[in-house]
mmCIF file of C-alpha atoms in Angstrom:
data_model
loop_
_atom_site.group_PDB
_atom_site.id
_atom_site.type_symbol
_atom_site.label_atom_id
_atom_site.label_comp_id
_atom_site.label_asym_id
_atom_site.label_seq_id
_atom_site.Cartn_x
_atom_site.Cartn_y
_atom_site.Cartn_z
ATOM 1 C CA LEU I 1 5.542 -7.485 25.313
ATOM 2 C CA GLY I 2 4.021 -7.720 21.875
ATOM 3 C CA THR I 3 5.620 -6.213 18.792
ATOM 4 C CA THR I 4 4.459 -2.701 17.905
ATOM 5 C CA ILE I 5 3.676 -2.432 14.187
ATOM 6 C CA LEU I 6 4.303 0.965 12.622
ATOM 7 C CA SER I 7 3.356 1.719 9.035
ATOM 8 C CA THR I 8 3.353 4.776 6.795
ATOM 9 C CA THR I 9 0.662 3.334 4.511
ATOM 10 C CA ALA I 10 -2.360 4.069 6.707
ATOM 11 C CA ASN I 11 -4.638 6.578 5.005
ATOM 12 C CA GLN I 12 -8.228 7.530 4.322
ATOM 13 C CA ARG I 13 -9.440 6.419 0.897
ATOM 14 C CA PRO I 14 -11.451 9.246 -0.660
ATOM 15 C CA ALA I 15 -14.687 8.294 -2.376
ATOM 16 C CA PRO I 16 -14.536 9.207 -6.086
ATOM 17 C CA THR I 17 -17.072 11.685 -7.454
ATOM 18 C CA VAL I 18 -17.982 12.309 -11.099
ATOM 19 C CA SER I 19 -19.435 15.330 -12.859
ATOM 20 C CA PRO I 20 -20.304 15.339 -16.590
ATOM 21 C CA GLY I 21 -18.162 17.478 -18.821
ATOM 22 C CA ALA I 22 -16.028 17.788 -21.925
ATOM 23 C CA LEU I 23 -12.649 19.245 -22.826
ATOM 24 C CA LEU I 24 -10.458 19.916 -25.815
ATOM 25 C CA ASN I 25 -6.690 19.542 -25.648
ATOM 26 C CA TYR I 26 -4.610 20.830 -28.545
ATOM 27 C CA ASN I 27 -1.014 21.484 -29.520
ATOM 28 C CA LEU I 28 -0.135 23.755 -32.443
ATOM 29 C CA TYR I 29 3.271 23.986 -34.114
ATOM 30 C CA GLY I 30 4.110 26.083 -37.142
ATOM 31 C CA THR I 31 7.171 27.104 -39.145
ATOM 32 C CA TYR I 32 7.835 29.766 -41.777
ATOM 33 C CA GLY I 33 10.860 29.815 -44.113
ATOM 34 C CA THR I 34 12.627 32.699 -45.866
ATOM 35 C CA HIS I 35 11.481 31.508 -49.324
ATOM 36 C CA GLY I 36 7.820 31.123 -48.452
ATOM 37 C CA ALA I 37 7.962 27.526 -47.207
ATOM 38 C CA ARG I 38 5.628 27.093 -44.261
ATOM 39 C CA SER I 39 3.886 24.392 -42.279
ATOM 40 C CA LEU I 40 1.245 24.162 -39.605
ATOM 41 C CA ASN I 41 0.728 21.032 -37.503
ATOM 42 C CA ALA I 42 -1.972 20.415 -34.937
ATOM 43 C CA PHE I 43 -2.618 17.593 -32.490
ATOM 44 C CA ALA I 44 -6.037 17.586 -30.836
ATOM 45 C CA GLU I 45 -7.857 15.472 -28.268
ATOM 46 C CA LEU I 46 -11.580 15.686 -27.590
ATOM 47 C CA ARG I 47 -12.738 14.094 -24.355
ATOM 48 C CA ALA I 48 -16.231 13.756 -22.883
ATOM 49 C CA PHE I 49 -17.059 12.110 -19.578
ATOM 50 C CA ASN I 50 -19.881 11.321 -17.176
ATOM 51 C CA ALA I 51 -20.720 8.694 -14.570
ATOM 52 C CA ALA I 52 -20.859 5.987 -17.264
ATOM 53 C CA GLY I 53 -17.279 6.485 -18.472
ATOM 54 C CA VAL I 54 -14.933 8.525 -20.639
ATOM 55 C CA PHE I 55 -14.928 8.934 -24.425
ATOM 56 C CA SER I 56 -11.707 10.148 -26.017
ATOM 57 C CA THR I 57 -10.618 10.696 -29.603
ATOM 58 C CA THR I 58 -7.349 12.125 -30.919
ATOM 59 C CA SER I 59 -6.367 13.398 -34.359
ATOM 60 C CA LEU I 60 -3.422 14.874 -36.221
ATOM 61 C CA MET I 61 -3.691 17.618 -38.871
ATOM 62 C CA GLN I 62 -0.886 18.865 -41.129
ATOM 63 C CA ASP I 63 -0.713 21.649 -43.718
ATOM 64 C CA ASN I 64 2.627 21.963 -45.559
ATOM 65 C CA HIS I 65 3.607 24.409 -48.331
ATOM 66 C CA ALA I 66 7.009 24.029 -50.037
ATOM 67 C CA ASP I 67 8.998 26.942 -51.465
ATOM 68 C CA ASP I 68 8.386 25.592 -55.000
ATOM 69 C CA GLY I 69 4.641 26.118 -54.630
ATOM 70 C CA ASN I 70 3.674 22.518 -53.921
ATOM 71 C CA SER I 71 1.353 22.008 -50.973
ATOM 72 C CA GLN I 72 0.043 19.050 -49.028
ATOM 73 C CA SER I 73 -2.695 18.911 -46.429
ATOM 74 C CA ARG I 74 -3.975 15.898 -44.519
ATOM 75 C CA SER I 75 -5.895 14.950 -41.419
ATOM 76 C CA VAL I 76 -5.778 11.549 -39.732
ATOM 77 C CA ARG I 77 -7.591 10.062 -36.753
ATOM 78 C CA LEU I 78 -5.269 8.458 -34.221
ATOM 79 C CA ASP I 79 -7.199 6.800 -31.370
ATOM 80 C CA SER I 80 -10.840 6.650 -30.320
ATOM 81 C CA SER I 81 -12.075 4.769 -27.256
ATOM 82 C CA TRP I 82 -14.696 4.546 -24.555
ATOM 83 C CA SER I 83 -13.543 3.410 -21.109
ATOM 84 C CA MET I 84 -15.326 2.512 -17.894
ATOM 85 C CA SER I 85 -13.505 2.133 -14.582
ATOM 86 C CA PHE I 86 -14.318 0.339 -11.330
ATOM 87 C CA PRO I 87 -12.024 1.917 -8.695
ATOM 88 C CA GLU I 88 -13.091 -0.365 -5.859
ATOM 89 C CA HIS I 89 -11.957 -3.397 -7.891
ATOM 90 C CA LEU I 90 -8.973 -1.739 -9.663
ATOM 91 C CA LEU I 91 -10.427 -2.651 -13.077
ATOM 92 C CA THR I 92 -10.861 -0.733 -16.351
ATOM 93 C CA LEU I 93 -12.873 -1.820 -19.401
ATOM 94 C CA ARG I 94 -12.010 -0.120 -22.693
ATOM 95 C CA PHE I 95 -13.695 -0.334 -26.116
ATOM 96 C CA GLY I 96 -11.987 0.994 -29.233
ATOM 97 C CA ASP I 97 -8.351 1.701 -29.982
ATOM 98 C CA THR I 98 -5.916 0.580 -27.317
ATOM 99 C CA ILE I 99 -2.462 -0.878 -26.732
ATOM 100 C CA THR I 100 -2.165 -4.422 -25.450
ATOM 101 C CA ASP I 101 -0.557 -4.814 -22.063
ATOM 102 C CA GLY I 102 3.001 -6.129 -22.089
ATOM 103 C CA LEU I 103 5.583 -7.543 -19.732
ATOM 104 C CA SER I 104 9.182 -6.379 -19.427
ATOM 105 C CA TRP I 105 10.254 -9.024 -21.964
ATOM 106 C CA SER I 106 7.284 -8.871 -24.379
ATOM 107 C CA ARG I 107 6.017 -6.417 -26.989
ATOM 108 C CA SER I 108 2.793 -4.415 -26.940
ATOM 109 C CA THR I 109 0.613 -4.013 -30.047
ATOM 110 C CA ARG I 110 -1.921 -1.415 -31.116
ATOM 111 C CA ILE I 111 -5.336 -2.964 -31.704
ATOM 112 C CA GLY I 112 -8.937 -1.942 -32.182
ATOM 113 C CA GLY I 113 -11.219 -3.978 -29.937
ATOM 114 C CA LEU I 114 -11.747 -4.608 -26.241
ATOM 115 C CA GLN I 115 -9.398 -4.485 -23.265
ATOM 116 C CA PHE I 116 -10.200 -5.488 -19.682
ATOM 117 C CA GLY I 117 -7.801 -5.687 -16.786
ATOM 118 C CA THR I 118 -6.103 -4.269 -13.727
ATOM 119 C CA ASN I 119 -5.502 -0.529 -13.438
ATOM 120 C CA PHE I 120 -3.494 0.397 -10.336
ATOM 121 C CA GLY I 121 -3.778 4.060 -11.325
ATOM 122 C CA LEU I 122 -7.371 4.053 -10.029
ATOM 123 C CA GLN I 123 -6.001 3.932 -6.473
ATOM 124 C CA PRO I 124 -2.776 5.983 -6.561
ATOM 125 C CA TYR I 125 -2.397 5.590 -2.789
ATOM 126 C CA LEU I 126 -2.162 1.787 -3.137
ATOM 127 C CA VAL I 127 1.350 0.414 -2.604
ATOM 128 C CA THR I 128 1.921 -2.450 -5.048
ATOM 129 C CA ALA I 129 5.593 -3.181 -4.328
ATOM 130 C CA PRO I 130 6.743 -5.157 -1.254
ATOM 131 C CA LEU I 131 7.313 -2.970 1.787
ATOM 132 C CA PRO I 132 10.690 -3.238 3.535
ATOM 133 C CA ALA I 133 10.399 -3.916 7.275
ATOM 134 C CA PHE I 134 12.784 -2.462 9.878
ATOM 135 C CA ILE I 135 12.837 -4.382 13.170
ATOM 136 C CA GLY I 136 14.266 -3.188 16.471
ATOM 137 C CA SER I 137 13.568 -2.776 20.171
ATOM 138 C CA ALA I 138 13.151 0.254 22.456
ATOM 139 C CA THR I 139 14.117 0.065 26.142
ATOM 140 C CA MET I 140 11.748 2.940 26.987
ATOM 141 C CA PRO I 141 9.197 5.094 25.118
ATOM 142 C CA SER I 142 11.082 6.813 22.318
ATOM 143 C CA SER I 143 10.700 8.887 19.209
ATOM 144 C CA ILE I 144 11.642 7.147 15.981
ATOM 145 C CA ASP I 145 12.947 8.609 12.738
ATOM 146 C CA LEU I 146 13.622 6.730 9.509
ATOM 147 C CA TYR I 147 16.182 8.019 7.002
ATOM 148 C CA VAL I 148 16.614 6.470 3.549
ATOM 149 C CA ASN I 149 19.754 7.560 1.715
ATOM 150 C CA GLY I 150 20.029 10.488 4.132
ATOM 151 C CA LEU I 151 16.458 11.755 3.649
ATOM 152 C CA ARG I 152 13.896 11.468 6.451
ATOM 153 C CA GLN I 153 10.963 9.292 5.390
ATOM 154 C CA TYR I 154 9.102 8.783 8.683
ATOM 155 C CA SER I 155 8.852 10.285 12.155
ATOM 156 C CA GLY I 156 6.752 9.003 15.044
ATOM 157 C CA GLN I 157 6.597 7.503 18.523
ATOM 158 C CA VAL I 158 7.192 3.953 19.719
ATOM 159 C CA PRO I 159 6.459 2.441 23.189
ATOM 160 C CA THR I 160 8.767 0.198 25.178
ATOM 161 C CA GLY I 161 9.475 -3.185 23.574
ATOM 162 C CA PRO I 162 10.091 -4.614 20.117
ATOM 163 C CA PHE I 163 8.774 -2.777 17.068
ATOM 164 C CA GLN I 164 8.473 -3.271 13.308
ATOM 165 C CA LEU I 165 8.370 -0.306 10.920
ATOM 166 C CA SER I 166 7.011 -0.862 7.404
ATOM 167 C CA THR I 167 7.430 2.044 5.041
ATOM 168 C CA ILE I 168 6.760 2.883 1.411
ATOM 169 C CA PRO I 169 9.938 2.203 -0.608
ATOM 170 C CA ASN I 170 11.273 5.443 -2.038
ATOM 171 C CA ILE I 171 14.147 3.976 -4.052
ATOM 172 C CA ASN I 172 14.681 1.820 -7.106
ATOM 173 C CA GLY I 173 17.816 -0.233 -6.616
ATOM 174 C CA ALA I 174 20.223 -0.482 -3.695
ATOM 175 C CA GLY I 175 20.072 1.925 -0.787
ATOM 176 C CA ASN I 176 20.825 2.432 2.894
ATOM 177 C CA ALA I 177 18.413 3.093 5.732
ATOM 178 C CA GLN I 178 18.915 4.362 9.270
ATOM 179 C CA VAL I 179 16.422 4.072 12.123
ATOM 180 C CA VAL I 180 17.199 6.622 14.850
ATOM 181 C CA LEU I 181 15.665 6.073 18.310
ATOM 182 C CA THR I 182 15.717 8.931 20.842
ATOM 183 C CA ASN I 183 14.462 8.033 24.317
ATOM 184 C CA ALA I 184 13.028 10.287 27.029
ATOM 185 C CA LEU I 185 16.534 10.925 28.410
ATOM 186 C CA GLY I 186 17.758 12.223 25.063
ATOM 187 C CA GLN I 187 19.920 9.169 24.397
ATOM 188 C CA THR I 188 20.121 8.222 20.721
ATOM 189 C CA THR I 189 20.481 4.773 19.179
ATOM 190 C CA THR I 190 21.041 4.318 15.460
ATOM 191 C CA LEU I 191 20.190 1.102 13.563
ATOM 192 C CA ASN I 192 21.638 0.685 10.065
ATOM 193 C CA PHE I 193 19.985 -1.399 7.329
ATOM 194 C CA SER I 194 20.800 -2.196 3.717
ATOM 195 C CA LEU I 195 17.802 -2.444 1.427
ATOM 196 C CA TYR I 196 16.944 -3.003 -2.204
ATOM 197 C CA GLY I 197 13.841 -1.684 -3.967
ATOM 198 C CA GLU I 198 12.442 -3.096 -7.216
ATOM 199 C CA ASN I 199 9.271 -1.568 -8.659
ATOM 200 C CA GLN I 200 8.611 -4.574 -10.911
ATOM 201 C CA LEU I 201 7.974 -6.794 -7.900
ATOM 202 C CA LEU I 202 4.421 -7.188 -6.613
ATOM 203 C CA ARG I 203 3.790 -7.601 -2.916
ATOM 204 C CA LYS I 204 2.670 -11.041 -1.754
ATOM 205 C CA GLY I 205 -0.869 -11.954 -2.877
ATOM 206 C CA LEU I 206 -1.283 -9.040 -5.322
ATOM 207 C CA SER I 207 -2.351 -9.818 -8.908
ATOM 208 C CA ASP I 208 -2.004 -7.761 -12.088
ATOM 209 C CA TRP I 209 -3.663 -8.980 -15.309
ATOM 210 C CA SER I 210 -5.058 -7.831 -18.656
ATOM 211 C CA VAL I 211 -6.838 -9.440 -21.623
ATOM 212 C CA GLU I 212 -7.439 -7.953 -25.079
ATOM 213 C CA VAL I 213 -9.240 -9.072 -28.229
ATOM 214 C CA GLY I 214 -9.624 -7.250 -31.518
ATOM 215 C CA LYS I 215 -7.797 -6.545 -34.772
ATOM 216 C CA VAL I 216 -4.288 -5.170 -35.239
ATOM 217 C CA ARG I 217 -4.073 -1.464 -36.085
ATOM 218 C CA GLU I 218 -2.035 -0.910 -39.274
ATOM 219 C CA ASN I 219 -0.481 2.240 -40.784
ATOM 220 C CA TYR I 220 -1.005 4.111 -37.521
ATOM 221 C CA GLY I 221 -0.652 7.856 -38.056
ATOM 222 C CA VAL I 222 -1.075 7.448 -41.823
ATOM 223 C CA ASP I 223 -4.544 5.929 -42.256
ATOM 224 C CA SER I 224 -7.507 6.635 -39.990
ATOM 225 C CA PHE I 225 -9.265 3.268 -40.295
ATOM 226 C CA ASP I 226 -6.772 0.585 -41.285
ATOM 227 C CA TYR I 227 -7.168 -2.663 -39.346
ATOM 228 C CA GLY I 228 -6.015 -6.202 -40.059
ATOM 229 C CA ASN I 229 -8.416 -8.878 -41.287
ATOM 230 C CA ASP I 230 -7.663 -11.522 -38.652
ATOM 231 C CA ALA I 231 -8.815 -11.398 -35.051
ATOM 232 C CA VAL I 232 -6.092 -11.428 -32.406
ATOM 233 C CA GLY I 233 -6.024 -12.005 -28.675
ATOM 234 C CA SER I 234 -3.534 -11.186 -25.955
ATOM 235 C CA GLY I 235 -3.278 -11.787 -22.228
ATOM 236 C CA THR I 236 -0.803 -11.009 -19.454
ATOM 237 C CA TRP I 237 -0.774 -11.985 -15.785
ATOM 238 C CA ARG I 238 1.559 -11.199 -12.885
ATOM 239 C CA TYR I 239 1.224 -12.490 -9.324
ATOM 240 C CA GLY I 240 3.226 -11.840 -6.175
ATOM 241 C CA ILE I 241 3.963 -15.324 -4.879
ATOM 242 C CA SER I 242 6.073 -13.798 -2.105
ATOM 243 C CA ASP I 243 7.640 -10.423 -1.353
ATOM 244 C CA HIS I 244 10.763 -11.689 -3.095
ATOM 245 C CA PHE I 245 9.322 -13.503 -6.129
ATOM 246 C CA THR I 246 6.760 -12.389 -8.706
ATOM 247 C CA ALA I 247 5.588 -14.814 -11.405
ATOM 248 C CA GLU I 248 4.460 -13.509 -14.807
#
């Protein structure tokens, strides 16, 4: 008998649709003191989008009045960018203000320029981490239930013979799994597994990369248009060589 492969990752990928529009996000915060001191702060984001991409700009406005009569008002632009995404290729191209991609041991930098690279968020149903596999054998057609740390993660049917169950990891770190087989006679068999989940690992053959060029953003939150004089470049790349080793 061949091995029956069970997986919880099968799904229908919805086709993305786009309608033009615009929105304004804002957050207001104000204070008032007993001696007349008061302040009003506002954060705002204006976003416009259509089939060609998304434009977004954010700003911060502050109006402060001290109890001695002194006042200070200022408005500063934070980030402005235009981005285009290609969901079928998991890629996003961004022009304007952005943050360079970084690894777990490197530092990201705010720049004004161009960024192009992988964006797994375009396919939220895509599993990027290696999937643990639970292997067993059923002597007769049975129902199968998978429990991870006591919580049921999968329920289904398996025919007679060996089987392999691959499931989306729902832990980060060490955990325990139980596969419970219940045959047509009501007899139950429990298989215990130890597993370890690590979200920083990429599954075998999966690549994650990003490149950026531009100028470093300086005095962020203080000056609206302060950029360095020298051009800078940055690049990161991660690749799942195997389900147990990711190079970066």
